[in-house]
């Protein structure tokens, strides 16, 4: 299967399929048709079939897909059949919350250590992982087969940290710092901006209110 030329839009939908299929599998659902999956996920059945056809269709035969097979195959495409060791950079509020969220483990993502510049945090534990001085990050990565660095630090420090990480054998950065990072091609980056999601939500509130004010013209469109 050649997954190099598949559009980002299709790849972007895979985690959602994976989550739903995981829930169905846990509920003991053995087979599911694209129509049923479509109802569950509010995506058209033809979109689902088109998406799956990029990966050879996952062998839908007779009545629907085998839920567990489909779940495992999508997991493989997402690289979730491998374990990923991670480190945290920035052991503050956001970073600590991520480390404490145990569900990442269920997906194969394991926090191994945290790094910070605040001396008061050195040696402290967050959900069983230790906070070390930032200076020791390169040695730690080399000695511990770390795949992913999770950056939960302010923008000001992120570029410098990325420079250090560029020299280390990591595979990816999960970047929460609000800045674009310059990295070698071998290091993959996923930028996360929770506020973008909140802005999309704000847009949806606005759209809904405008649409309902057209239907019921006396109702004010926006709260001030
Ligand atoms: P925080 O102040 O609680 O924690 C930041 C931690 O990073 C502190 O422990 C600090 O000592 C450490 N730190 C600062 N510079 C560092 C460096 N160069 N190397 C290593 N550690 C360093 O802040 P919080 O709430 O955890 O947020 C962290 C950052 O994440 C903020 O700058 C914020 O802008 C960003 N953020 C991003 C979000 C997103 O969706 N992308 C959402 C929320 C926060």
mmCIF file with all atom_site columns, N, CA, C and O and ligand atoms in Angstrom, residues 89-95 115-118 121 134 152-155 157 161 176-178 192-195, ligand 1:
data_model
loop_
_atom_site.group_PDB
_atom_site.id
_atom_site.type_symbol
_atom_site.label_atom_id
_atom_site.label_alt_id
_atom_site.label_comp_id
_atom_site.label_asym_id
_atom_site.label_entity_id
_atom_site.label_seq_id
_atom_site.pdbx_PDB_ins_code
_atom_site.Cartn_x
_atom_site.Cartn_y
_atom_site.Cartn_z
_atom_site.occupancy
_atom_site.B_iso_or_equiv
_atom_site.pdbx_formal_charge
_atom_site.auth_seq_id
_atom_site.auth_comp_id
_atom_site.auth_asym_id
_atom_site.auth_atom_id
_atom_site.pdbx_PDB_model_num
ATOM   1   N N   . UNK A 1 89  ? 8.826  18.977 27.000 1.00 0.00 ? 89  UNK A N   1
ATOM   2   C CA  . UNK A 1 89  ? 9.680  20.157 27.246 1.00 0.00 ? 89  UNK A CA  1
ATOM   3   C C   . UNK A 1 89  ? 8.761  21.266 27.730 1.00 0.00 ? 89  UNK A C   1
ATOM   4   O O   . UNK A 1 89  ? 7.933  21.771 26.962 1.00 0.00 ? 89  UNK A O   1
ATOM   5   N N   . UNK A 1 90  ? 8.897  21.617 29.026 1.00 0.00 ? 90  UNK A N   1
ATOM   6   C CA  . UNK A 1 90  ? 8.015  22.616 29.629 1.00 0.00 ? 90  UNK A CA  1
ATOM   7   C C   . UNK A 1 90  ? 7.019  21.942 30.549 1.00 0.00 ? 90  UNK A C   1
ATOM   8   O O   . UNK A 1 90  ? 5.924  21.580 30.131 1.00 0.00 ? 90  UNK A O   1
ATOM   9   N N   . UNK A 1 91  ? 7.430  21.787 31.823 1.00 0.00 ? 91  UNK A N   1
ATOM   10  C CA  . UNK A 1 91  ? 6.600  21.026 32.774 1.00 0.00 ? 91  UNK A CA  1
ATOM   11  C C   . UNK A 1 91  ? 5.647  21.944 33.548 1.00 0.00 ? 91  UNK A C   1
ATOM   12  O O   . UNK A 1 91  ? 5.547  21.883 34.766 1.00 0.00 ? 91  UNK A O   1
ATOM   13  N N   . UNK A 1 92  ? 4.963  22.824 32.809 1.00 0.00 ? 92  UNK A N   1
ATOM   14  C CA  . UNK A 1 92  ? 3.999  23.736 33.453 1.00 0.00 ? 92  UNK A CA  1
ATOM   15  C C   . UNK A 1 92  ? 2.602  23.149 33.435 1.00 0.00 ? 92  UNK A C   1
ATOM   16  O O   . UNK A 1 92  ? 2.422  21.933 33.456 1.00 0.00 ? 92  UNK A O   1
ATOM   17  N N   . UNK A 1 93  ? 1.617  24.053 33.363 1.00 0.00 ? 93  UNK A N   1
ATOM   18  C CA  . UNK A 1 93  ? 0.216  23.611 33.450 1.00 0.00 ? 93  UNK A CA  1
ATOM   19  C C   . UNK A 1 93  ? -0.185 22.703 32.297 1.00 0.00 ? 93  UNK A C   1
ATOM   20  O O   . UNK A 1 93  ? -0.702 21.598 32.506 1.00 0.00 ? 93  UNK A O   1
ATOM   21  N N   . UNK A 1 94  ? 0.061  23.173 31.075 1.00 0.00 ? 94  UNK A N   1
ATOM   22  C CA  . UNK A 1 94  ? -0.349 22.398 29.905 1.00 0.00 ? 94  UNK A CA  1
ATOM   23  C C   . UNK A 1 94  ? 0.426  21.078 29.815 1.00 0.00 ? 94  UNK A C   1
ATOM   24  O O   . UNK A 1 94  ? -0.170 20.009 29.639 1.00 0.00 ? 94  UNK A O   1
ATOM   25  N N   . UNK A 1 95  ? 1.738  21.175 29.956 1.00 0.00 ? 95  UNK A N   1
ATOM   26  C CA  . UNK A 1 95  ? 2.579  19.980 29.860 1.00 0.00 ? 95  UNK A CA  1
ATOM   27  C C   . UNK A 1 95  ? 2.190  18.936 30.895 1.00 0.00 ? 95  UNK A C   1
ATOM   28  O O   . UNK A 1 95  ? 2.047  17.747 30.581 1.00 0.00 ? 95  UNK A O   1
ATOM   29  N N   . UNK A 1 115 ? 11.503 18.037 30.767 1.00 0.00 ? 115 UNK A N   1
ATOM   30  C CA  . UNK A 1 115 ? 12.642 18.961 30.862 1.00 0.00 ? 115 UNK A CA  1
ATOM   31  C C   . UNK A 1 115 ? 12.116 20.376 31.026 1.00 0.00 ? 115 UNK A C   1
ATOM   32  O O   . UNK A 1 115 ? 11.084 20.729 30.454 1.00 0.00 ? 115 UNK A O   1
ATOM   33  N N   . UNK A 1 116 ? 12.849 21.151 31.831 1.00 0.00 ? 116 UNK A N   1
ATOM   34  C CA  . UNK A 1 116 ? 12.383 22.511 32.105 1.00 0.00 ? 116 UNK A CA  1
ATOM   35  C C   . UNK A 1 116 ? 13.607 23.374 32.419 1.00 0.00 ? 116 UNK A C   1
ATOM   36  O O   . UNK A 1 116 ? 14.712 22.855 32.645 1.00 0.00 ? 116 UNK A O   1
ATOM   37  N N   . UNK A 1 117 ? 13.390 24.707 32.434 1.00 0.00 ? 117 UNK A N   1
ATOM   38  C CA  . UNK A 1 117 ? 14.483 25.597 32.847 1.00 0.00 ? 117 UNK A CA  1
ATOM   39  C C   . UNK A 1 117 ? 14.282 26.094 34.281 1.00 0.00 ? 117 UNK A C   1
ATOM   40  O O   . UNK A 1 117 ? 15.128 26.804 34.814 1.00 0.00 ? 117 UNK A O   1
ATOM   41  N N   . UNK A 1 118 ? 13.171 25.725 34.881 1.00 0.00 ? 118 UNK A N   1
ATOM   42  C CA  . UNK A 1 118 ? 12.890 26.162 36.252 1.00 0.00 ? 118 UNK A CA  1
ATOM   43  C C   . UNK A 1 118 ? 13.506 25.179 37.257 1.00 0.00 ? 118 UNK A C   1
ATOM   44  O O   . UNK A 1 118 ? 13.013 24.056 37.421 1.00 0.00 ? 118 UNK A O   1
ATOM   45  N N   . UNK A 1 121 ? 11.736 22.879 39.720 1.00 0.00 ? 121 UNK A N   1
ATOM   46  C CA  . UNK A 1 121 ? 11.017 21.676 39.276 1.00 0.00 ? 121 UNK A CA  1
ATOM   47  C C   . UNK A 1 121 ? 11.919 20.447 39.132 1.00 0.00 ? 121 UNK A C   1
ATOM   48  O O   . UNK A 1 121 ? 11.430 19.323 39.017 1.00 0.00 ? 121 UNK A O   1
ATOM   49  N N   . UNK A 1 134 ? 16.878 21.350 31.405 1.00 0.00 ? 134 UNK A N   1
ATOM   50  C CA  . UNK A 1 134 ? 16.843 21.371 29.936 1.00 0.00 ? 134 UNK A CA  1
ATOM   51  C C   . UNK A 1 134 ? 18.206 21.004 29.339 1.00 0.00 ? 134 UNK A C   1
ATOM   52  O O   . UNK A 1 134 ? 18.275 20.347 28.288 1.00 0.00 ? 134 UNK A O   1
ATOM   53  N N   . UNK A 1 152 ? 5.719  22.290 25.226 1.00 0.00 ? 152 UNK A N   1
ATOM   54  C CA  . UNK A 1 152 ? 4.680  23.102 25.883 1.00 0.00 ? 152 UNK A CA  1
ATOM   55  C C   . UNK A 1 152 ? 5.376  24.240 26.623 1.00 0.00 ? 152 UNK A C   1
ATOM   56  O O   . UNK A 1 152 ? 5.294  24.343 27.845 1.00 0.00 ? 152 UNK A O   1
ATOM   57  N N   . UNK A 1 153 ? 6.095  25.033 25.838 1.00 0.00 ? 153 UNK A N   1
ATOM   58  C CA  . UNK A 1 153 ? 6.840  26.175 26.394 1.00 0.00 ? 153 UNK A CA  1
ATOM   59  C C   . UNK A 1 153 ? 6.424  27.430 25.641 1.00 0.00 ? 153 UNK A C   1
ATOM   60  O O   . UNK A 1 153 ? 5.874  27.348 24.540 1.00 0.00 ? 153 UNK A O   1
ATOM   61  N N   . UNK A 1 154 ? 6.720  28.613 26.220 1.00 0.00 ? 154 UNK A N   1
ATOM   62  C CA  . UNK A 1 154 ? 6.382  29.839 25.495 1.00 0.00 ? 154 UNK A CA  1
ATOM   63  C C   . UNK A 1 154 ? 7.173  29.942 24.190 1.00 0.00 ? 154 UNK A C   1
ATOM   64  O O   . UNK A 1 154 ? 8.263  29.370 24.056 1.00 0.00 ? 154 UNK A O   1
ATOM   65  N N   . UNK A 1 155 ? 6.597  30.690 23.274 1.00 0.00 ? 155 UNK A N   1
ATOM   66  C CA  . UNK A 1 155 ? 7.185  30.922 21.946 1.00 0.00 ? 155 UNK A CA  1
ATOM   67  C C   . UNK A 1 155 ? 8.656  31.341 22.041 1.00 0.00 ? 155 UNK A C   1
ATOM   68  O O   . UNK A 1 155 ? 9.497  30.868 21.273 1.00 0.00 ? 155 UNK A O   1
ATOM   69  N N   . UNK A 1 157 ? 11.142 30.612 23.894 1.00 0.00 ? 157 UNK A N   1
ATOM   70  C CA  . UNK A 1 157 ? 12.175 29.591 24.063 1.00 0.00 ? 157 UNK A CA  1
ATOM   71  C C   . UNK A 1 157 ? 12.141 28.493 23.005 1.00 0.00 ? 157 UNK A C   1
ATOM   72  O O   . UNK A 1 157 ? 13.077 27.695 22.881 1.00 0.00 ? 157 UNK A O   1
ATOM   73  N N   . UNK A 1 161 ? 15.084 25.720 21.608 1.00 0.00 ? 161 UNK A N   1
ATOM   74  C CA  . UNK A 1 161 ? 14.901 24.296 21.935 1.00 0.00 ? 161 UNK A CA  1
ATOM   75  C C   . UNK A 1 161 ? 14.859 23.473 20.646 1.00 0.00 ? 161 UNK A C   1
ATOM   76  O O   . UNK A 1 161 ? 15.483 22.408 20.557 1.00 0.00 ? 161 UNK A O   1
ATOM   77  N N   . UNK A 1 176 ? 3.183  22.727 20.777 1.00 0.00 ? 176 UNK A N   1
ATOM   78  C CA  . UNK A 1 176 ? 2.115  23.587 21.299 1.00 0.00 ? 176 UNK A CA  1
ATOM   79  C C   . UNK A 1 176 ? 2.569  25.041 21.419 1.00 0.00 ? 176 UNK A C   1
ATOM   80  O O   . UNK A 1 176 ? 1.762  25.911 21.731 1.00 0.00 ? 176 UNK A O   1
ATOM   81  N N   . UNK A 1 177 ? 3.869  25.303 21.238 1.00 0.00 ? 177 UNK A N   1
ATOM   82  C CA  . UNK A 1 177 ? 4.359  26.685 21.316 1.00 0.00 ? 177 UNK A CA  1
ATOM   83  C C   . UNK A 1 177 ? 3.850  27.420 20.078 1.00 0.00 ? 177 UNK A C   1
ATOM   84  O O   . UNK A 1 177 ? 3.849  26.870 18.987 1.00 0.00 ? 177 UNK A O   1
ATOM   85  N N   . UNK A 1 178 ? 3.436  28.655 20.266 1.00 0.00 ? 178 UNK A N   1
ATOM   86  C CA  . UNK A 1 178 ? 2.797  29.363 19.149 1.00 0.00 ? 178 UNK A CA  1
ATOM   87  C C   . UNK A 1 178 ? 3.829  29.940 18.195 1.00 0.00 ? 178 UNK A C   1
ATOM   88  O O   . UNK A 1 178 ? 3.956  31.149 18.053 1.00 0.00 ? 178 UNK A O   1
ATOM   89  N N   . UNK A 1 192 ? -0.079 22.358 17.181 1.00 0.00 ? 192 UNK A N   1
ATOM   90  C CA  . UNK A 1 192 ? -1.419 22.308 17.786 1.00 0.00 ? 192 UNK A CA  1
ATOM   91  C C   . UNK A 1 192 ? -1.776 23.701 18.287 1.00 0.00 ? 192 UNK A C   1
ATOM   92  O O   . UNK A 1 192 ? -1.000 24.320 19.014 1.00 0.00 ? 192 UNK A O   1
ATOM   93  N N   . UNK A 1 193 ? -2.940 24.169 17.864 1.00 0.00 ? 193 UNK A N   1
ATOM   94  C CA  . UNK A 1 193 ? -3.433 25.464 18.350 1.00 0.00 ? 193 UNK A CA  1
ATOM   95  C C   . UNK A 1 193 ? -4.855 25.260 18.847 1.00 0.00 ? 193 UNK A C   1
ATOM   96  O O   . UNK A 1 193 ? -5.799 25.280 18.046 1.00 0.00 ? 193 UNK A O   1
ATOM   97  N N   . UNK A 1 194 ? -5.008 25.066 20.145 1.00 0.00 ? 194 UNK A N   1
ATOM   98  C CA  . UNK A 1 194 ? -6.355 24.824 20.675 1.00 0.00 ? 194 UNK A CA  1
ATOM   99  C C   . UNK A 1 194 ? -7.259 26.023 20.403 1.00 0.00 ? 194 UNK A C   1
ATOM   100 O O   . UNK A 1 194 ? -8.457 25.872 20.196 1.00 0.00 ? 194 UNK A O   1
ATOM   101 N N   . UNK A 1 195 ? -6.656 27.230 20.374 1.00 0.00 ? 195 UNK A N   1
ATOM   102 C CA  . UNK A 1 195 ? -7.490 28.418 20.162 1.00 0.00 ? 195 UNK A CA  1
ATOM   103 C C   . UNK A 1 195 ? -8.108 28.417 18.760 1.00 0.00 ? 195 UNK A C   1
ATOM   104 O O   . UNK A 1 195 ? -9.184 28.977 18.569 1.00 0.00 ? 195 UNK A O   1
HETATM 105 P P1  . LIG B 2 .   ? 3.246  27.476 32.242 1.00 0.00 ? 1   LIG B P1  1
HETATM 106 O O1  . LIG B 2 .   ? 3.864  28.800 32.541 1.00 0.00 ? 1   LIG B O1  1
HETATM 107 O O2  . LIG B 2 .   ? 2.384  26.832 33.271 1.00 0.00 ? 1   LIG B O2  1
HETATM 108 O O3  . LIG B 2 .   ? 4.413  26.431 31.885 1.00 0.00 ? 1   LIG B O3  1
HETATM 109 C C1  . LIG B 2 .   ? 5.461  26.717 31.042 1.00 0.00 ? 1   LIG B C1  1
HETATM 110 C C2  . LIG B 2 .   ? 6.652  25.891 31.536 1.00 0.00 ? 1   LIG B C2  1
HETATM 111 O O4  . LIG B 2 .   ? 7.669  25.958 30.542 1.00 0.00 ? 1   LIG B O4  1
HETATM 112 C C3  . LIG B 2 .   ? 7.242  26.417 32.833 1.00 0.00 ? 1   LIG B C3  1
HETATM 113 O O5  . LIG B 2 .   ? 7.459  25.345 33.724 1.00 0.00 ? 1   LIG B O5  1
HETATM 114 C C4  . LIG B 2 .   ? 8.555  27.049 32.398 1.00 0.00 ? 1   LIG B C4  1
HETATM 115 O O6  . LIG B 2 .   ? 9.549  27.026 33.382 1.00 0.00 ? 1   LIG B O6  1
HETATM 116 C C5  . LIG B 2 .   ? 8.921  26.198 31.210 1.00 0.00 ? 1   LIG B C5  1
HETATM 117 N N1  . LIG B 2 .   ? 9.795  26.817 30.227 1.00 0.00 ? 1   LIG B N1  1
HETATM 118 C C6  . LIG B 2 .   ? 9.825  28.089 29.786 1.00 0.00 ? 1   LIG B C6  1
HETATM 119 N N2  . LIG B 2 .   ? 10.759 28.255 28.833 1.00 0.00 ? 1   LIG B N2  1
HETATM 120 C C7  . LIG B 2 .   ? 11.345 27.044 28.683 1.00 0.00 ? 1   LIG B C7  1
HETATM 121 C C8  . LIG B 2 .   ? 12.400 26.564 27.863 1.00 0.00 ? 1   LIG B C8  1
HETATM 122 N N3  . LIG B 2 .   ? 13.018 27.336 26.980 1.00 0.00 ? 1   LIG B N3  1
HETATM 123 N N4  . LIG B 2 .   ? 12.745 25.266 27.975 1.00 0.00 ? 1   LIG B N4  1
HETATM 124 C C9  . LIG B 2 .   ? 12.139 24.449 28.867 1.00 0.00 ? 1   LIG B C9  1
HETATM 125 N N5  . LIG B 2 .   ? 11.143 24.844 29.675 1.00 0.00 ? 1   LIG B N5  1
HETATM 126 C C10 . LIG B 2 .   ? 10.755 26.127 29.588 1.00 0.00 ? 1   LIG B C10 1
HETATM 127 O O7  . LIG B 2 .   ? 2.474  27.670 30.893 1.00 0.00 ? 1   LIG B O7  1
HETATM 128 P P2  . LIG B 2 .   ? 1.371  26.703 30.261 1.00 0.00 ? 1   LIG B P2  1
HETATM 129 O O8  . LIG B 2 .   ? 0.036  27.176 30.603 1.00 0.00 ? 1   LIG B O8  1
HETATM 130 O O9  . LIG B 2 .   ? 1.735  25.297 30.535 1.00 0.00 ? 1   LIG B O9  1
HETATM 131 O O10 . LIG B 2 .   ? 1.573  27.007 28.721 1.00 0.00 ? 1   LIG B O10 1
HETATM 132 C C11 . LIG B 2 .   ? 2.809  26.716 28.103 1.00 0.00 ? 1   LIG B C11 1
HETATM 133 C C12 . LIG B 2 .   ? 2.835  27.312 26.717 1.00 0.00 ? 1   LIG B C12 1
HETATM 134 O O11 . LIG B 2 .   ? 1.938  26.645 25.882 1.00 0.00 ? 1   LIG B O11 1
HETATM 135 C C13 . LIG B 2 .   ? 2.426  28.791 26.731 1.00 0.00 ? 1   LIG B C13 1
HETATM 136 O O12 . LIG B 2 .   ? 3.482  29.556 26.231 1.00 0.00 ? 1   LIG B O12 1
HETATM 137 C C14 . LIG B 2 .   ? 1.230  28.890 25.837 1.00 0.00 ? 1   LIG B C14 1
HETATM 138 O O13 . LIG B 2 .   ? 1.340  29.928 24.903 1.00 0.00 ? 1   LIG B O13 1
HETATM 139 C C15 . LIG B 2 .   ? 1.228  27.582 25.111 1.00 0.00 ? 1   LIG B C15 1
HETATM 140 N N6  . LIG B 2 .   ? -0.124 27.073 24.956 1.00 0.00 ? 1   LIG B N6  1
HETATM 141 C C16 . LIG B 2 .   ? -0.447 26.597 23.727 1.00 0.00 ? 1   LIG B C16 1
HETATM 142 C C17 . LIG B 2 .   ? -1.690 26.072 23.510 1.00 0.00 ? 1   LIG B C17 1
HETATM 143 C C18 . LIG B 2 .   ? -1.980 25.559 22.156 1.00 0.00 ? 1   LIG B C18 1
HETATM 144 O O14 . LIG B 2 .   ? -3.112 25.180 21.880 1.00 0.00 ? 1   LIG B O14 1
HETATM 145 N N7  . LIG B 2 .   ? -1.024 25.519 21.281 1.00 0.00 ? 1   LIG B N7  1
HETATM 146 C C19 . LIG B 2 .   ? -2.715 26.019 24.544 1.00 0.00 ? 1   LIG B C19 1
HETATM 147 C C20 . LIG B 2 .   ? -2.262 26.502 25.814 1.00 0.00 ? 1   LIG B C20 1
HETATM 148 C C21 . LIG B 2 .   ? -1.009 27.017 25.991 1.00 0.00 ? 1   LIG B C21 1
#
